[in-house]
C-alpha cells in the first residue's frame, strides 16, 4: 500500500487556471467571507463550509478565491483556501469529495475495490457520497488541528452523527461501509473525533467502527495550484 501519492495539482478552482490571491477580513455570516482583493477593493465571497473554521481564518490572513462568476450569481467569488503560517488549508468542503476519486485511482486506499466510484448514491431513505464497488462511503473534510492532530468536527454536526448511525445500520446488515476523513492541510499526523465540540458525533463514530464501518484518513498537501500530494494517516478513536 502506498503511504503517499502524487496528485498532479488537482485544481482548487473551476473558474480559473489559478486562484486569485486576497486577504480574509471577516465572516459576516456562516457562508460569506468579506475579503480584500489585490488593489484594495473589497468583495463578498461565498464560503462553502458550515464549520467554524477555528484556527483557519483570521483577520488579514491570505486567502484564495475562485471567480469572478457572472450574474445571476449573487456573490462573485468563492473562497477556496486560507493560509496560516506556511500552511494552506482548504475551506471548500466539497473539494474533499472532488479529490476522493483521485485518491482511489492512485491506490491510496486499497481497502476499496479497484473501480470507478459512483457519486451521490441513494440507499434506502439515505444518500451517501460514494459507492465504491459494494462499499458505501462518506467523505468528511477536516480543517481543525491541535498540535499535529486533525480533529473533526469543528462545530456540532447532527448530519455527521446521522451519517455514522446510518452507515452503522447498513454494516450491521452485512454490507460494507466506510468513512474517509480528508484533512485539507499537510500539517497533521492523525485524525480523531473532537469530543469537546460534539461528543455525540464521537460516540456515533466509535459505535459505527465497532459495528464494522471502516474508518480511514489522509492529509493533503495543498498549494495555490491545488493538491499535489496525499498521505495516509491513522484515525485514533
mmCIF file of C-alpha atoms in Angstrom:
data_model
loop_
_atom_site.group_PDB
_atom_site.id
_atom_site.type_symbol
_atom_site.label_atom_id
_atom_site.label_comp_id
_atom_site.label_asym_id
_atom_site.label_seq_id
_atom_site.Cartn_x
_atom_site.Cartn_y
_atom_site.Cartn_z
ATOM 1 C CA UNK A 1 0.000 0.000 0.000
ATOM 2 C CA UNK A 2 1.472 3.393 -0.924
ATOM 3 C CA UNK A 3 1.763 5.728 2.050
ATOM 4 C CA UNK A 4 1.567 8.759 -0.238
ATOM 5 C CA UNK A 5 0.686 9.554 -3.834
ATOM 6 C CA UNK A 6 1.214 12.478 -6.188
ATOM 7 C CA UNK A 7 -1.912 14.207 -7.449
ATOM 8 C CA UNK A 8 -0.557 16.441 -10.244
ATOM 9 C CA UNK A 9 -2.027 19.582 -8.638
ATOM 10 C CA UNK A 10 -5.761 18.862 -8.709
ATOM 11 C CA UNK A 11 -7.004 22.464 -9.082
ATOM 12 C CA UNK A 12 -8.746 24.238 -6.229
ATOM 13 C CA UNK A 13 -10.750 26.327 -8.677
ATOM 14 C CA UNK A 14 -13.146 25.685 -11.524
ATOM 15 C CA UNK A 15 -13.445 29.187 -12.933
ATOM 16 C CA UNK A 16 -9.779 29.999 -13.485
ATOM 17 C CA UNK A 17 -6.488 28.224 -14.193
ATOM 18 C CA UNK A 18 -5.163 29.563 -10.892
ATOM 19 C CA UNK A 19 -6.949 31.154 -7.923
ATOM 20 C CA UNK A 20 -6.949 34.850 -7.114
ATOM 21 C CA UNK A 21 -4.962 35.965 -4.081
ATOM 22 C CA UNK A 22 -6.781 38.056 -1.496
ATOM 23 C CA UNK A 23 -6.943 38.809 2.236
ATOM 24 C CA UNK A 24 -9.675 37.492 4.507
ATOM 25 C CA UNK A 25 -11.213 40.262 6.609
ATOM 26 C CA UNK A 26 -14.255 38.847 8.400
ATOM 27 C CA UNK A 27 -17.130 36.407 8.176
ATOM 28 C CA UNK A 28 -20.432 38.339 8.128
ATOM 29 C CA UNK A 29 -22.320 35.048 8.267
ATOM 30 C CA UNK A 30 -21.603 31.347 8.093
ATOM 31 C CA UNK A 31 -21.404 31.105 4.293
ATOM 32 C CA UNK A 32 -19.972 34.528 3.442
ATOM 33 C CA UNK A 33 -16.460 35.990 3.698
ATOM 34 C CA UNK A 34 -15.537 39.651 3.338
ATOM 35 C CA UNK A 35 -12.207 39.803 1.515
ATOM 36 C CA UNK A 36 -9.790 42.440 0.287
ATOM 37 C CA UNK A 37 -8.706 41.957 -3.314
ATOM 38 C CA UNK A 38 -5.340 42.957 -4.685
ATOM 39 C CA UNK A 39 -5.528 46.680 -5.213
ATOM 40 C CA UNK A 40 -7.585 47.195 -2.059
ATOM 41 C CA UNK A 41 -11.129 46.688 -3.339
ATOM 42 C CA UNK A 42 -13.413 44.743 -1.016
ATOM 43 C CA UNK A 43 -15.748 41.955 -2.097
ATOM 44 C CA UNK A 44 -18.026 39.319 -0.631
ATOM 45 C CA UNK A 45 -17.190 35.692 -1.365
ATOM 46 C CA UNK A 46 -19.170 32.518 -0.873
ATOM 47 C CA UNK A 47 -17.566 30.424 1.885
ATOM 48 C CA UNK A 48 -18.689 26.818 1.259
ATOM 49 C CA UNK A 49 -18.042 25.499 4.754
ATOM 50 C CA UNK A 50 -20.635 25.191 7.551
ATOM 51 C CA UNK A 51 -17.998 24.770 10.272
ATOM 52 C CA UNK A 52 -16.423 27.399 12.487
ATOM 53 C CA UNK A 53 -13.053 27.213 10.688
ATOM 54 C CA UNK A 54 -11.323 27.634 14.047
ATOM 55 C CA UNK A 55 -7.642 28.384 13.518
ATOM 56 C CA UNK A 56 -8.142 28.513 9.753
ATOM 57 C CA UNK A 57 -9.393 32.046 9.077
ATOM 58 C CA UNK A 58 -8.325 35.172 10.931
ATOM 59 C CA UNK A 59 -8.461 38.878 10.026
ATOM 60 C CA UNK A 60 -5.811 39.667 7.441
ATOM 61 C CA UNK A 61 -4.806 36.088 6.649
ATOM 62 C CA UNK A 62 -4.036 35.242 2.998
ATOM 63 C CA UNK A 63 -6.920 33.682 1.073
ATOM 64 C CA UNK A 64 -7.503 32.123 -2.340
ATOM 65 C CA UNK A 65 -10.585 32.835 -4.440
ATOM 66 C CA UNK A 66 -12.320 31.289 -7.416
ATOM 67 C CA UNK A 67 -14.118 33.675 -9.747
ATOM 68 C CA UNK A 68 -15.337 36.164 -10.641
ATOM 69 C CA UNK A 69 -18.584 34.440 -11.551
ATOM 70 C CA UNK A 70 -21.152 36.208 -13.753
ATOM 71 C CA UNK A 71 -24.720 37.110 -12.840
ATOM 72 C CA UNK A 72 -27.213 35.853 -11.806
ATOM 73 C CA UNK A 73 -24.912 34.530 -9.074
ATOM 74 C CA UNK A 74 -25.216 36.778 -6.004
ATOM 75 C CA UNK A 75 -21.596 36.527 -4.793
ATOM 76 C CA UNK A 76 -18.945 36.959 -7.465
ATOM 77 C CA UNK A 77 -16.285 34.863 -5.750
ATOM 78 C CA UNK A 78 -15.840 31.630 -3.816
ATOM 79 C CA UNK A 79 -13.201 31.382 -1.095
ATOM 80 C CA UNK A 80 -11.376 28.067 -1.519
ATOM 81 C CA UNK A 81 -8.419 28.266 0.895
ATOM 82 C CA UNK A 82 -6.746 30.284 3.634
ATOM 83 C CA UNK A 83 -3.170 30.309 4.898
ATOM 84 C CA UNK A 84 -1.932 30.152 8.471
ATOM 85 C CA UNK A 85 1.849 30.447 8.874
ATOM 86 C CA UNK A 86 3.198 28.384 5.965
ATOM 87 C CA UNK A 87 0.189 26.087 5.647
ATOM 88 C CA UNK A 88 -2.559 26.419 3.059
ATOM 89 C CA UNK A 89 -5.865 24.987 4.297
ATOM 90 C CA UNK A 90 -8.815 24.154 2.056
ATOM 91 C CA UNK A 91 -12.042 25.921 3.049
ATOM 92 C CA UNK A 92 -14.328 24.303 0.483
ATOM 93 C CA UNK A 93 -15.729 21.085 1.978
ATOM 94 C CA UNK A 94 -16.691 19.702 -1.442
ATOM 95 C CA UNK A 95 -13.030 19.666 -2.512
ATOM 96 C CA UNK A 96 -12.550 16.586 -0.327
ATOM 97 C CA UNK A 97 -15.204 14.814 -2.412
ATOM 98 C CA UNK A 98 -13.624 16.047 -5.630
ATOM 99 C CA UNK A 99 -10.228 14.630 -4.706
ATOM 100 C CA UNK A 100 -11.520 11.284 -3.418
ATOM 101 C CA UNK A 101 -11.682 9.529 -6.843
ATOM 102 C CA UNK A 102 -8.050 10.586 -7.448
ATOM 103 C CA UNK A 103 -7.064 9.017 -4.142
ATOM 104 C CA UNK A 104 -8.703 5.759 -5.174
ATOM 105 C CA UNK A 105 -7.133 5.807 -8.630
ATOM 106 C CA UNK A 106 -3.711 6.377 -7.079
ATOM 107 C CA UNK A 107 -4.081 3.366 -4.797
ATOM 108 C CA UNK A 108 -4.032 5.311 -1.521
ATOM 109 C CA UNK A 109 -6.992 3.305 -0.225
ATOM 110 C CA UNK A 110 -6.541 -0.330 -1.283
ATOM 111 C CA UNK A 111 -9.269 -1.248 1.206
ATOM 112 C CA UNK A 112 -11.713 -0.446 -1.616
ATOM 113 C CA UNK A 113 -12.311 -2.273 -4.882
ATOM 114 C CA UNK A 114 -10.351 -1.003 -7.863
ATOM 115 C CA UNK A 115 -13.253 0.556 -9.743
ATOM 116 C CA UNK A 116 -14.709 3.931 -10.623
ATOM 117 C CA UNK A 117 -16.770 5.315 -7.718
ATOM 118 C CA UNK A 118 -20.376 6.396 -8.181
ATOM 119 C CA UNK A 119 -21.234 9.703 -6.527
ATOM 120 C CA UNK A 120 -24.380 10.688 -4.605
ATOM 121 C CA UNK A 121 -25.733 7.175 -4.117
ATOM 122 C CA UNK A 122 -29.143 6.523 -2.583
ATOM 123 C CA UNK A 123 -29.525 3.561 -0.251
ATOM 124 C CA UNK A 124 -32.966 3.156 1.256
ATOM 125 C CA UNK A 125 -34.023 6.572 2.524
ATOM 126 C CA UNK A 126 -30.433 7.822 2.776
ATOM 127 C CA UNK A 127 -27.941 9.269 0.313
ATOM 128 C CA UNK A 128 -24.204 8.724 0.629
ATOM 129 C CA UNK A 129 -21.254 10.445 -1.021
ATOM 130 C CA UNK A 130 -19.995 7.421 -2.983
ATOM 131 C CA UNK A 131 -20.396 3.760 -3.746
ATOM 132 C CA UNK A 132 -17.083 2.057 -4.490
ATOM 133 C CA UNK A 133 -17.888 -1.429 -5.699
ATOM 134 C CA UNK A 134 -20.270 -2.626 -2.997
ATOM 135 C CA UNK A 135 -18.984 -0.213 -0.329
ATOM 136 C CA UNK A 136 -20.960 2.873 0.690
ATOM 137 C CA UNK A 137 -18.579 5.719 1.561
ATOM 138 C CA UNK A 138 -18.987 9.047 3.342
ATOM 139 C CA UNK A 139 -16.177 11.623 2.978
ATOM 140 C CA UNK A 140 -15.542 14.220 5.703
ATOM 141 C CA UNK A 141 -13.369 17.327 5.321
ATOM 142 C CA UNK A 142 -11.021 18.080 8.250
ATOM 143 C CA UNK A 143 -9.566 21.553 8.875
ATOM 144 C CA UNK A 144 -9.249 21.834 12.671
ATOM 145 C CA UNK A 145 -5.910 20.926 14.283
ATOM 146 C CA UNK A 146 -4.450 20.759 17.767
ATOM 147 C CA UNK A 147 -0.725 20.214 17.629
ATOM 148 C CA UNK A 148 -0.328 17.677 14.834
ATOM 149 C CA UNK A 149 -3.753 16.068 15.369
ATOM 150 C CA UNK A 150 -6.578 16.711 12.935
ATOM 151 C CA UNK A 151 -9.933 16.987 14.700
ATOM 152 C CA UNK A 152 -13.478 16.568 13.409
ATOM 153 C CA UNK A 153 -15.881 18.267 13.658
ATOM 154 C CA UNK A 154 -15.135 21.924 14.442
ATOM 155 C CA UNK A 155 -18.855 22.603 15.063
ATOM 156 C CA UNK A 156 -21.777 20.449 16.136
ATOM 157 C CA UNK A 157 -22.863 18.290 13.217
ATOM 158 C CA UNK A 158 -26.119 16.430 13.636
ATOM 159 C CA UNK A 159 -25.805 15.476 9.973
ATOM 160 C CA UNK A 160 -22.408 13.884 10.589
ATOM 161 C CA UNK A 161 -23.722 11.851 13.523
ATOM 162 C CA UNK A 162 -26.683 10.749 11.406
ATOM 163 C CA UNK A 163 -24.324 9.529 8.677
ATOM 164 C CA UNK A 164 -22.467 7.451 11.266
ATOM 165 C CA UNK A 165 -25.723 5.935 12.542
ATOM 166 C CA UNK A 166 -26.948 5.136 9.022
ATOM 167 C CA UNK A 167 -23.666 3.534 7.967
ATOM 168 C CA UNK A 168 -23.595 1.508 11.187
ATOM 169 C CA UNK A 169 -27.083 0.181 10.435
ATOM 170 C CA UNK A 170 -26.014 -0.796 6.922
ATOM 171 C CA UNK A 171 -22.892 -2.501 8.294
ATOM 172 C CA UNK A 172 -24.956 -4.405 10.844
ATOM 173 C CA UNK A 173 -26.953 -5.861 7.947
ATOM 174 C CA UNK A 174 -23.717 -7.193 6.470
ATOM 175 C CA UNK A 175 -22.965 -4.618 3.756
ATOM 176 C CA UNK A 176 -19.524 -2.914 3.568
ATOM 177 C CA UNK A 177 -19.414 0.763 4.577
ATOM 178 C CA UNK A 178 -16.685 3.334 5.218
ATOM 179 C CA UNK A 179 -15.989 6.860 6.448
ATOM 180 C CA UNK A 180 -12.963 8.655 4.986
ATOM 181 C CA UNK A 181 -11.564 11.788 6.624
ATOM 182 C CA UNK A 182 -9.677 14.061 4.239
ATOM 183 C CA UNK A 183 -7.557 16.641 6.064
ATOM 184 C CA UNK A 184 -7.253 19.630 3.750
ATOM 185 C CA UNK A 185 -3.860 20.582 5.183
ATOM 186 C CA UNK A 186 -0.461 18.895 5.298
ATOM 187 C CA UNK A 187 0.476 19.543 8.939
ATOM 188 C CA UNK A 188 -1.462 16.678 10.555
ATOM 189 C CA UNK A 189 -0.274 13.213 11.549
ATOM 190 C CA UNK A 190 -3.588 11.674 12.632
ATOM 191 C CA UNK A 191 -7.335 12.342 12.786
ATOM 192 C CA UNK A 192 -9.660 11.853 15.746
ATOM 193 C CA UNK A 193 -13.156 12.919 16.816
ATOM 194 C CA UNK A 194 -13.333 16.271 18.599
ATOM 195 C CA UNK A 195 -15.364 15.245 21.629
ATOM 196 C CA UNK A 196 -15.001 18.681 23.170
ATOM 197 C CA UNK A 197 -17.008 20.175 20.318
ATOM 198 C CA UNK A 198 -19.502 17.398 19.543
ATOM 199 C CA UNK A 199 -19.449 14.359 21.848
ATOM 200 C CA UNK A 200 -22.497 12.907 20.077
ATOM 201 C CA UNK A 201 -20.522 12.647 16.840
ATOM 202 C CA UNK A 202 -17.632 10.952 18.630
ATOM 203 C CA UNK A 203 -19.980 8.403 20.183
ATOM 204 C CA UNK A 204 -21.658 7.757 16.836
ATOM 205 C CA UNK A 205 -18.311 7.325 15.041
ATOM 206 C CA UNK A 206 -16.993 4.859 17.615
ATOM 207 C CA UNK A 207 -20.244 2.874 17.528
ATOM 208 C CA UNK A 208 -20.007 2.745 13.738
ATOM 209 C CA UNK A 209 -16.430 1.486 13.897
ATOM 210 C CA UNK A 210 -17.392 -1.222 16.402
ATOM 211 C CA UNK A 211 -20.149 -2.334 14.028
ATOM 212 C CA UNK A 212 -17.651 -2.810 11.203
ATOM 213 C CA UNK A 213 -17.658 0.558 9.410
ATOM 214 C CA UNK A 214 -14.144 1.109 8.000
ATOM 215 C CA UNK A 215 -12.693 4.448 9.181
ATOM 216 C CA UNK A 216 -9.751 5.856 7.210
ATOM 217 C CA UNK A 217 -7.937 9.175 6.803
ATOM 218 C CA UNK A 218 -5.423 11.063 4.697
ATOM 219 C CA UNK A 219 -3.807 14.511 4.617
ATOM 220 C CA UNK A 220 -3.456 16.696 1.540
ATOM 221 C CA UNK A 221 -0.525 18.940 0.671
ATOM 222 C CA UNK A 222 -2.361 21.993 -0.674
ATOM 223 C CA UNK A 223 -0.759 24.791 -2.661
ATOM 224 C CA UNK A 224 -2.381 27.611 -4.678
ATOM 225 C CA UNK A 225 -2.080 25.371 -7.741
ATOM 226 C CA UNK A 226 -4.065 22.640 -5.970
ATOM 227 C CA UNK A 227 -3.485 19.401 -4.077
ATOM 228 C CA UNK A 228 -0.155 17.983 -5.132
ATOM 229 C CA UNK A 229 0.229 15.068 -2.721
ATOM 230 C CA UNK A 230 -1.929 12.930 -0.416
ATOM 231 C CA UNK A 231 -0.590 10.952 2.533
ATOM 232 C CA UNK A 232 -2.236 8.212 4.620
ATOM 233 C CA UNK A 233 -2.578 8.999 8.328
ATOM 234 C CA UNK A 234 -4.164 6.948 11.121
ATOM 235 C CA UNK A 235 -7.549 7.538 12.750
ATOM 236 C CA UNK A 236 -7.413 7.466 16.537
ATOM 237 C CA UNK A 237 -10.758 6.631 18.129
#
